[in-house]
Tab-separated table of C-alpha atoms in Angstrom:
chain	number	residue	atom	x	y	z
I	1	MET	CA	32.765	30.749	26.318
I	2	GLY	CA	29.289	31.746	27.548
I	3	ASP	CA	28.786	35.432	28.186
I	4	LEU	CA	32.318	36.325	27.198
I	5	LYS	CA	32.700	39.096	24.649
I	6	ILE	CA	35.857	38.290	22.730
I	7	LEU	CA	38.128	41.280	22.206
I	8	SER	CA	41.051	39.450	20.629
I	9	GLU	CA	42.137	35.892	19.964
I	10	THR	CA	45.512	34.263	19.315
I	11	GLU	CA	46.449	30.664	18.622
I	12	LYS	CA	49.926	29.187	19.031
I	13	GLU	CA	51.444	25.756	18.784
I	14	LYS	CA	53.307	24.046	21.573
I	15	PRO	CA	56.514	22.100	20.872
I	16	ASN	CA	54.532	18.856	20.936
I	17	GLY	CA	52.187	20.122	18.237
I	18	ASP	CA	49.232	20.803	20.527
I	19	LYS	CA	47.591	24.152	20.024
I	20	VAL	CA	46.593	26.636	22.674
I	21	LYS	CA	44.151	29.431	22.058
I	22	GLY	CA	44.443	32.637	24.041
I	23	VAL	CA	41.550	35.012	24.329
I	24	VAL	CA	41.223	38.508	25.717
I	25	GLY	CA	37.596	38.902	26.615
I	26	LYS	CA	35.162	41.035	28.520
I	27	GLU	CA	33.177	38.991	31.006
I	28	SER	CA	29.560	39.661	31.941
I	29	ASP	CA	30.571	41.773	34.952
I	30	GLY	CA	32.794	43.956	32.783
I	31	THR	CA	36.078	42.351	33.847
I	32	ILE	CA	38.637	42.111	31.068
I	33	ALA	CA	40.291	38.722	31.505
I	34	VAL	CA	42.900	36.654	29.719
I	35	LEU	CA	41.759	33.098	29.104
I	36	VAL	CA	43.610	30.204	27.541
I	37	TYR	CA	42.056	27.066	26.125
I	38	ALA	CA	43.383	23.682	25.118
I	39	GLY	CA	40.816	22.692	22.540
I	40	ASP	CA	37.534	23.752	24.132
I	41	ARG	CA	38.797	23.277	27.658
I	42	LEU	CA	39.638	26.374	29.683
I	43	PHE	CA	42.778	25.810	31.733
I	44	PHE	CA	43.980	29.315	32.521
I	45	ARG	CA	42.119	32.464	33.539
I	46	GLN	CA	43.732	35.707	34.615
I	47	PRO	CA	41.376	38.448	35.816
I	48	LYS	CA	43.982	41.134	36.552
I	49	ASP	CA	47.558	42.042	35.753
I	50	PRO	CA	49.680	39.915	38.109
I	51	THR	CA	52.520	42.432	38.178
I	52	THR	CA	50.563	45.615	38.867
I	53	LYS	CA	47.539	43.885	40.429
I	54	LYS	CA	45.404	46.348	38.469
I	55	PRO	CA	42.478	45.403	36.249
I	56	PHE	CA	43.476	44.711	32.674
I	57	THR	CA	42.866	47.161	29.879
I	58	LYS	CA	42.602	45.737	26.384
I	59	LYS	CA	46.182	46.855	25.758
I	60	THR	CA	47.692	45.391	28.952
I	61	ALA	CA	45.700	42.187	28.476
I	62	ASP	CA	46.970	41.774	24.925
I	63	ARG	CA	50.530	42.311	26.104
I	64	TYR	CA	50.096	39.832	28.943
I	65	LEU	CA	48.572	37.228	26.658
I	66	ALA	CA	51.435	37.510	24.190
I	67	ASP	CA	53.938	36.935	26.988
I	68	LEU	CA	51.909	34.079	28.435
I	69	LEU	CA	51.690	32.307	25.093
I	70	ARG	CA	55.432	32.746	24.695
I	71	LEU	CA	55.847	30.981	28.039
I	72	MET	CA	53.345	28.268	27.199
I	73	THR	CA	54.937	27.413	23.885
I	74	GLU	CA	58.590	27.494	24.888
I	75	GLU	CA	60.762	24.530	24.043
I	76	PRO	CA	61.420	22.405	27.130
I	77	GLU	CA	64.842	23.073	28.539
I	78	PRO	CA	67.307	20.213	29.003
I	79	LEU	CA	68.972	19.707	32.340
I	80	PRO	CA	71.803	22.113	33.035
I	81	PRO	CA	75.211	20.418	32.761
I	82	PHE	CA	75.867	20.438	36.480
I	83	LEU	CA	72.750	18.394	37.114
I	84	GLU	CA	73.782	15.694	34.712
I	85	GLY	CA	75.489	12.480	35.696
X	1	MET	CA	68.261	-7.705	54.864
X	2	LEU	CA	65.491	-9.246	52.859
X	3	GLN	CA	66.303	-9.783	49.245
X	4	MET	CA	62.980	-11.182	48.113
X	5	TYR	CA	60.218	-9.113	46.778
X	6	VAL	CA	56.616	-9.977	46.436
X	7	LYS	CA	54.170	-8.966	43.797
X	8	ILE	CA	51.251	-7.510	45.584
X	9	VAL	CA	47.539	-7.518	45.507
X	10	PRO	CA	45.098	-6.761	42.753
X	11	ASN	CA	43.781	-3.240	43.187
X	12	GLN	CA	47.345	-2.122	42.831
X	13	LEU	CA	49.104	-1.667	39.560
X	14	PRO	CA	50.762	-4.873	38.419
X	15	GLU	CA	54.202	-3.347	38.297
X	16	ASP	CA	54.151	-2.510	41.988
X	17	ILE	CA	56.773	-4.298	43.991
X	18	LEU	CA	56.605	-4.720	47.725
X	19	ILE	CA	59.929	-4.614	49.493
X	20	ARG	CA	61.021	-4.362	53.072
X	21	MET	CA	61.407	-0.603	53.030
X	22	GLY	CA	58.305	0.264	51.139
X	23	ILE	CA	56.635	-0.073	47.802
X	24	ILE	CA	57.940	0.704	44.369
X	25	ARG	CA	54.992	1.927	42.394
X	26	PHE	CA	54.545	2.298	38.699
X	27	ILE	CA	52.956	5.535	37.581
X	28	PRO	CA	52.001	6.384	34.016
X	29	PHE	CA	54.309	9.375	33.565
X	30	HIS	CA	57.717	10.683	34.553
X	31	PRO	CA	57.389	12.742	37.712
X	32	TYR	CA	59.493	15.918	37.603
X	33	GLN	CA	58.103	17.363	40.830
X	34	ILE	CA	55.664	15.903	43.329
X	35	ALA	CA	53.748	17.361	46.272
X	36	TYR	CA	51.571	15.537	48.787
X	37	SER	CA	48.147	16.841	49.760
X	38	SER	CA	45.518	15.415	52.077
X	39	THR	CA	42.730	17.226	50.228
X	40	PRO	CA	40.415	16.435	48.558
X	41	PHE	CA	41.803	12.990	49.418
X	42	PRO	CA	45.318	11.722	50.136
X	43	CYS	CA	47.078	12.309	46.863
X	44	LEU	CA	50.243	13.311	45.101
X	45	TYR	CA	50.177	16.220	42.713
X	46	ALA	CA	52.827	15.799	40.060
X	47	LEU	CA	54.360	17.759	37.247
X	48	GLY	CA	55.380	15.566	34.362
X	49	SER	CA	57.035	16.298	31.054
X	50	GLY	CA	55.800	19.022	28.748
X	51	THR	CA	52.835	20.697	30.376
X	52	SER	CA	51.341	17.700	32.134
X	53	PHE	CA	49.927	18.054	35.619
X	54	ASN	CA	48.474	15.028	37.355
X	55	ARG	CA	46.992	13.881	40.615
X	56	ILE	CA	47.556	10.388	41.947
X	57	ASN	CA	44.978	9.137	44.393
X	58	ILE	CA	47.108	7.248	46.873
X	59	GLY	CA	44.199	5.204	48.173
X	60	ILE	CA	43.119	3.683	44.888
X	61	LEU	CA	46.267	4.397	42.878
X	62	GLU	CA	44.526	6.191	40.088
X	63	ALA	CA	46.328	8.897	38.189
X	64	GLU	CA	44.125	11.691	36.935
X	65	PRO	CA	45.302	14.250	34.367
X	66	LEU	CA	44.486	17.804	35.395
X	67	ALA	CA	44.708	21.145	33.608
X	68	ASP	CA	47.856	21.679	31.557
X	69	THR	CA	50.432	23.863	33.261
X	70	PRO	CA	50.879	27.376	31.848
X	71	PHE	CA	54.593	26.718	31.415
X	72	THR	CA	56.728	23.964	29.996
X	73	VAL	CA	57.926	21.878	32.892
X	74	SER	CA	61.662	21.941	33.481
X	75	TYR	CA	63.304	20.173	36.379
X	76	GLY	CA	65.733	22.983	37.110
X	77	ARG	CA	63.218	25.766	36.743
X	78	CYS	CA	60.084	24.773	38.582
X	79	ARG	CA	58.827	23.620	41.950
X	80	LEU	CA	55.431	22.415	43.038
X	81	PHE	CA	53.852	22.932	46.445
X	82	ALA	CA	50.551	21.694	47.829
X	83	GLY	CA	48.754	21.506	51.133
X	84	PHE	CA	47.444	25.067	51.291
X	85	SER	CA	44.082	25.973	52.767
X	86	GLY	CA	41.356	25.315	50.254
X	87	GLY	CA	43.359	22.572	48.595
X	88	GLY	CA	45.174	24.881	46.214
X	89	VAL	CA	48.431	24.029	44.514
X	90	VAL	CA	51.201	26.502	43.763
X	91	ALA	CA	53.843	26.086	41.083
X	92	LEU	CA	56.872	28.309	40.788
X	93	PHE	CA	58.511	28.743	37.425
X	94	SER	CA	61.759	30.546	36.824
X	95	ASP	CA	61.159	32.410	33.580
X	96	THR	CA	64.630	33.582	32.703
X	97	ALA	CA	63.485	35.063	29.397
X	98	SER	CA	61.496	37.661	31.296
X	99	GLY	CA	63.901	37.638	34.266
X	100	GLN	CA	61.253	36.655	36.776
X	101	ILE	CA	60.187	33.897	39.092
X	102	ARG	CA	56.558	33.456	38.223
X	103	VAL	CA	54.008	31.934	40.524
X	104	PHE	CA	50.984	30.026	39.314
X	105	ARG	CA	48.059	28.781	41.384
X	106	TRP	CA	45.829	25.923	40.499
X	107	ASP	CA	42.246	26.089	41.765
X	108	PRO	CA	40.865	22.646	42.657
X	109	GLU	CA	37.288	23.880	42.284
X	110	THR	CA	37.648	24.993	38.695
X	111	ASN	CA	40.720	23.039	37.534
X	112	VAL	CA	42.061	26.323	36.166
X	113	TRP	CA	45.400	28.089	36.699
X	114	SER	CA	45.981	31.772	37.349
X	115	GLU	CA	49.087	33.830	38.010
X	116	GLY	CA	50.200	35.619	41.175
X	117	THR	CA	52.754	38.363	41.590
X	118	PRO	CA	56.093	37.556	39.946
X	119	HIS	CA	59.461	38.466	41.429
X	120	ALA	CA	62.452	39.742	39.499
X	121	LEU	CA	65.575	37.608	39.285
X	122	ASN	CA	69.033	39.119	39.359
X	123	GLU	CA	70.129	40.231	35.922
X	124	THR	CA	72.817	37.578	35.648
X	125	SER	CA	70.823	34.811	37.259
X	126	TYR	CA	70.650	31.366	35.708
X	127	GLY	CA	67.447	30.911	37.654
X	128	TYR	CA	67.674	27.313	38.788
X	129	ILE	CA	65.174	27.011	41.625
X	130	HIS	CA	64.862	23.254	42.013
X	131	HIS	CA	66.089	23.452	45.600
X	132	SER	CA	63.325	25.404	47.315
X	133	CYS	CA	61.112	24.499	50.213
X	134	LEU	CA	57.889	25.149	52.063
X	135	ASP	CA	57.972	25.843	55.782
X	136	GLU	CA	54.735	24.302	56.927
X	137	VAL	CA	54.779	26.254	60.202
X	138	SER	CA	54.978	29.734	58.709
X	139	GLY	CA	53.474	28.774	55.367
X	140	LEU	CA	56.348	30.532	53.614
X	141	MET	CA	58.047	29.148	50.553
X	142	TYR	CA	61.780	29.728	50.474
X	143	VAL	CA	63.203	29.987	47.009
X	144	GLY	CA	66.942	29.618	46.675
X	145	VAL	CA	68.462	30.210	43.290
X	146	GLN	CA	71.326	27.988	42.299
X	147	SER	CA	74.107	29.337	40.136
X	148	ALA	CA	73.418	32.939	40.933
X	149	LYS	CA	76.151	35.312	41.891
X	150	PRO	CA	75.646	36.872	44.334
X	151	GLY	CA	73.273	34.351	45.824
X	152	GLU	CA	69.556	34.912	45.563
X	153	LEU	CA	67.128	33.903	48.256
X	154	TYR	CA	63.483	34.857	48.390
X	155	SER	CA	60.466	33.994	50.458
X	156	TYR	CA	56.943	33.891	49.157
X	157	ASN	CA	53.732	34.027	51.156
X	158	ALA	CA	51.152	32.260	49.014
X	159	ASP	CA	48.170	33.323	51.117
X	160	GLN	CA	48.983	37.003	50.779
X	161	ASP	CA	50.815	36.819	47.446
X	162	ILE	CA	53.787	38.685	48.913
X	163	TRP	CA	57.499	38.238	48.205
X	164	ASP	CA	60.424	39.151	50.403
X	165	VAL	CA	64.146	39.222	49.668
X	166	LEU	CA	66.434	37.488	52.155
X	167	THR	CA	70.174	37.601	52.559
X	168	GLY	CA	71.597	35.130	50.084
X	169	GLU	CA	74.907	33.403	49.756
X	170	ASP	CA	76.362	31.586	46.808
X	171	LEU	CA	74.156	28.639	47.380
X	172	ARG	CA	72.853	25.634	45.644
X	173	GLY	CA	69.422	26.327	46.925
X	174	VAL	CA	67.597	25.788	50.165
X	175	ASP	CA	66.279	22.465	51.333
X	176	CYS	CA	64.218	22.836	54.482
X	177	VAL	CA	63.489	24.774	57.642
X	178	TRP	CA	64.401	23.010	60.847
X	179	ASP	CA	64.863	24.451	64.340
X	180	ASN	CA	64.267	27.982	63.022
X	181	LYS	CA	67.092	27.550	60.565
X	182	LEU	CA	66.828	27.573	56.809
X	183	PHE	CA	69.243	24.993	55.463
X	184	ALA	CA	71.421	25.293	52.409
X	185	SER	CA	73.145	21.986	52.547
X	186	VAL	CA	76.580	22.822	51.255
X	187	LYS	CA	78.825	25.823	51.407
X	188	PHE	CA	80.462	25.962	48.042
X	189	PRO	CA	83.975	27.244	47.598
X	190	VAL	CA	83.099	28.182	44.052
X	191	ASN	CA	79.929	29.339	42.472
X	192	VAL	CA	77.720	26.370	41.873
X	193	GLY	CA	76.942	25.537	38.337
X	194	ALA	CA	79.650	27.787	37.066
X	195	THR	CA	80.499	27.143	33.487
X	196	GLU	CA	84.263	27.010	33.881
X	197	GLY	CA	84.185	23.272	33.618
X	198	GLU	CA	83.984	20.129	35.585
X	199	GLU	CA	86.284	21.161	38.408
X	200	ALA	CA	84.291	24.275	39.061
X	201	ARG	CA	81.295	22.248	40.031
X	202	VAL	CA	83.059	19.799	42.253
X	203	ASN	CA	82.786	20.688	45.874
X	204	VAL	CA	85.427	19.603	48.313
X	205	GLY	CA	84.033	21.634	51.180
X	206	ASP	CA	81.270	19.914	53.053
X	207	THR	CA	80.066	22.552	55.452
X	208	ILE	CA	76.364	22.876	55.922
X	209	ARG	CA	75.219	26.457	55.940
X	210	CYS	CA	72.014	27.655	57.504
X	211	LEU	CA	70.231	30.960	57.791
X	212	ASP	CA	69.145	31.591	61.360
X	213	LEU	CA	65.685	32.968	60.722
X	214	PRO	CA	65.217	35.014	63.930
X	215	SER	CA	68.488	36.894	63.403
X	216	MET	CA	68.631	36.530	59.606
X	217	THR	CA	72.315	35.668	59.725
X	218	TRP	CA	74.133	32.804	58.039
X	219	HIS	CA	76.079	30.290	60.107
X	220	ASP	CA	77.901	27.020	59.737
X	221	PHE	CA	75.772	24.191	61.049
X	222	GLU	CA	77.307	22.374	64.009
X	223	VAL	CA	78.119	19.246	62.041
X	224	ARG	CA	79.420	18.748	58.543
X	225	MET	CA	77.891	16.746	55.759
X	226	PRO	CA	77.706	13.002	56.254
X	227	LYS	CA	80.600	11.300	54.553
X	228	PRO	CA	80.175	9.167	51.453
X	229	ARG	CA	81.269	5.569	51.775
X	230	CYS	CA	84.103	5.977	49.355
X	231	GLY	CA	85.978	8.974	48.158
X	232	ARG	CA	85.608	12.449	49.515
X	233	ARG	CA	84.125	14.512	46.777
X	234	TYR	CA	80.594	15.680	46.456
X	235	TYR	CA	79.090	16.844	43.290
X	236	THR	CA	76.761	19.737	43.624
X	237	SER	CA	73.072	19.092	43.929
X	238	ARG	CA	73.592	15.740	45.493
X	239	ALA	CA	72.664	16.473	49.069
X	240	TRP	CA	69.112	17.039	50.202
X	241	LEU	CA	68.168	17.982	53.728
X	242	MET	CA	64.651	17.243	54.885
X	243	ASN	CA	62.625	18.138	57.934
X	244	ILE	CA	60.240	15.250	58.353
X	245	LYS	CA	58.090	15.443	61.444
X	246	SER	CA	60.684	17.649	63.190
X	247	THR	CA	63.584	15.313	62.515
X	248	LEU	CA	66.396	16.381	60.212
X	249	TYR	CA	67.420	13.930	57.513
X	250	CYS	CA	70.091	14.103	54.847
X	251	TRP	CA	69.832	12.239	51.609
X	252	ILE	CA	72.938	11.923	49.455
X	253	THR	CA	71.980	11.110	45.900
X	254	GLY	CA	74.125	10.098	43.002
X	255	GLY	CA	77.055	7.746	43.068
X	256	ASP	CA	79.960	8.058	45.387
X	257	ASN	CA	83.197	8.942	43.717
X	258	THR	CA	86.575	7.448	44.284
X	259	MET	CA	89.654	9.494	44.968
X	260	ARG	CA	90.260	9.542	41.233
X	261	GLY	CA	86.776	10.783	40.573
X	262	GLN	CA	85.512	7.524	39.147
X	263	GLN	CA	82.054	6.527	40.112
X	264	TYR	CA	82.097	3.896	42.812
X	265	GLU	CA	78.539	2.701	42.835
X	266	GLN	CA	75.116	4.068	42.305
X	267	ARG	CA	73.336	3.970	45.602
X	268	GLY	CA	71.682	6.762	47.481
X	269	MET	CA	72.330	7.177	51.180
X	270	PHE	CA	70.058	8.349	53.974
X	271	PHE	CA	71.138	9.806	57.313
X	272	LYS	CA	69.234	10.960	60.362
X	273	TYR	CA	70.512	13.758	62.574
X	274	ASP	CA	70.877	12.884	66.260
X	275	THR	CA	70.378	16.180	68.071
X	276	ASP	CA	71.762	14.878	71.370
X	277	LYS	CA	74.973	13.422	70.020
X	278	LYS	CA	75.199	15.913	67.167
X	279	VAL	CA	76.045	13.246	64.637
X	280	TRP	CA	74.545	11.801	61.458
X	281	LEU	CA	73.226	8.282	61.877
X	282	PRO	CA	73.216	6.206	58.699
X	283	ILE	CA	69.933	4.536	57.837
X	284	ASP	CA	70.095	0.996	56.552
X	285	ILE	CA	68.530	0.992	53.124
X	286	HIS	CA	67.415	-1.987	51.117
X	287	PRO	CA	69.756	-2.298	48.111
X	288	GLN	CA	66.914	-2.193	45.656
X	289	VAL	CA	65.671	1.074	47.101
X	290	ALA	CA	69.188	2.466	47.381
X	291	ARG	CA	69.602	2.116	43.634
X	292	TYR	CA	66.516	4.234	43.070
X	293	LEU	CA	67.807	6.789	45.540
X	294	ALA	CA	70.902	7.327	43.414
X	295	GLY	CA	69.178	9.529	40.861
X	296	GLN	CA	70.679	12.977	40.876
X	297	THR	CA	67.511	14.767	39.917
X	298	PRO	CA	65.005	13.437	42.390
X	299	CYS	CA	61.712	14.791	43.568
X	300	TYR	CA	60.199	13.981	46.902
X	301	THR	CA	57.375	14.792	49.267
X	302	PHE	CA	55.921	13.267	52.385
X	303	SER	CA	52.683	12.743	54.228
X	304	ASP	CA	52.191	12.020	57.928
X	305	THR	CA	52.979	8.387	57.252
X	306	HIS	CA	55.122	8.016	54.134
X	307	LEU	CA	57.980	9.528	52.198
X	308	TYR	CA	57.483	9.526	48.431
X	309	ILE	CA	60.415	9.766	46.066
X	310	GLY	CA	60.405	10.019	42.313
X	311	HIS	CA	62.935	10.718	39.605
X	312	GLN	CA	62.877	13.219	36.863
X	313	GLN	CA	64.637	11.205	34.250
X	314	VAL	CA	67.837	9.674	33.179
X	315	ILE	CA	70.283	10.223	35.986
X	316	GLY	CA	71.368	7.163	37.880
X	317	GLU	CA	71.586	3.869	36.105
X	318	TYR	CA	68.675	2.219	37.833
X	319	ALA	CA	66.445	5.253	37.801
X	320	TRP	CA	67.313	5.680	34.158
X	321	ARG	CA	65.878	2.286	33.366
X	322	TYR	CA	62.767	2.814	35.413
X	323	PRO	CA	61.896	6.500	35.515
X	324	GLN	CA	58.158	6.008	35.725
X	325	ARG	CA	58.220	4.814	39.265
X	326	ILE	CA	57.985	6.274	42.710
X	327	ILE	CA	59.186	4.798	45.961
X	328	GLU	CA	56.829	4.893	48.905
X	329	ILE	CA	58.729	4.484	52.178
X	330	PRO	CA	56.906	4.291	55.513
X	331	LEU	CA	58.203	6.950	57.883
X	332	THR	CA	58.469	4.309	60.568
X	333	VAL	CA	61.419	2.878	58.630
X	334	LEU	CA	63.227	6.180	59.010
X	335	GLU	CA	62.075	6.859	62.544
X	336	GLU	CA	63.196	3.492	63.817
X	337	ALA	CA	66.642	3.767	62.285
């Protein structure tokens, strides 16, 4: 995580048992970003609020991370009935 | 029609089968959505089950796992698009819990996802966006939402991260842009995917609807859907219109149904639109391929030379037995039909 200053950290489990770790951190240039790791591997980085397009504050980043982890750990949805057989 | 198949050369996976119309390839996961890209090399990007995201190098047939997706893949709720400048990949995910279509971009340089601007769904939307398309001329993605009432239709400009709302109808989704028209393949007499039961999702109308993009008005297309071989009923989500190299094709998936609604056989059908005669021309399909084309939840993409078709999972008897396969059909087979 290099020069990242961790502001908050959350871990959640996916339906398959894998864990994802979400971090709100301040990067070396001062950007507050939301980062998500699978193990040690970074696979998601969000440098600003996608809805407002504004830079994150700690509060908006925490809120975004909570929603993102909800999305990432949702149960897979079965096919809707009208797409079945 | 040739009935023999030949196991082909080393360097290709042993399960590959060469047939007259193309190659049936084994891949090590179930493809839910696929998208062709010529960069960084000719490849297929694919969403699989769970959060898996893979790239298949078409030249050497190697599948490479990439960064997990930031959402759990669902056939009805996501679409994958590739071929943007810089080699980026865009995935749309209909997040009905938050009432939004969310857009995620994958960066090939870093193998990391990020999120673009989401767009709100209608309050009552079921949010099924599996029929959506990319207009390669304008670069716009058209996102049609099945099962919504009133119909929802959006466009998304990935380069500028901008959404627009278009006039929707009760539609199953949108399939392709051809001749400045955005095609929704069937005009439904009832809301698609309605929960009132089986009859509510059976369509007896077979009118193709299209949105004339210059005037932004909906029209009936000049010809109706191609007819199934037997019976006269279409189930929803079984017709797919494609613009491949400026020619309009229609693919009917799933089994035909008899007058009594029984399934007749499980073979997909392909038709090519003749613009001069204004008719659908049936394309002769090898029986082995036709069985694969029966799956009701297909995914497909194409390059300059080939059409690639995969299946999400269990629909269609043959596809059900062999979900981890894709069909690679040379475009010349379609063009020469």
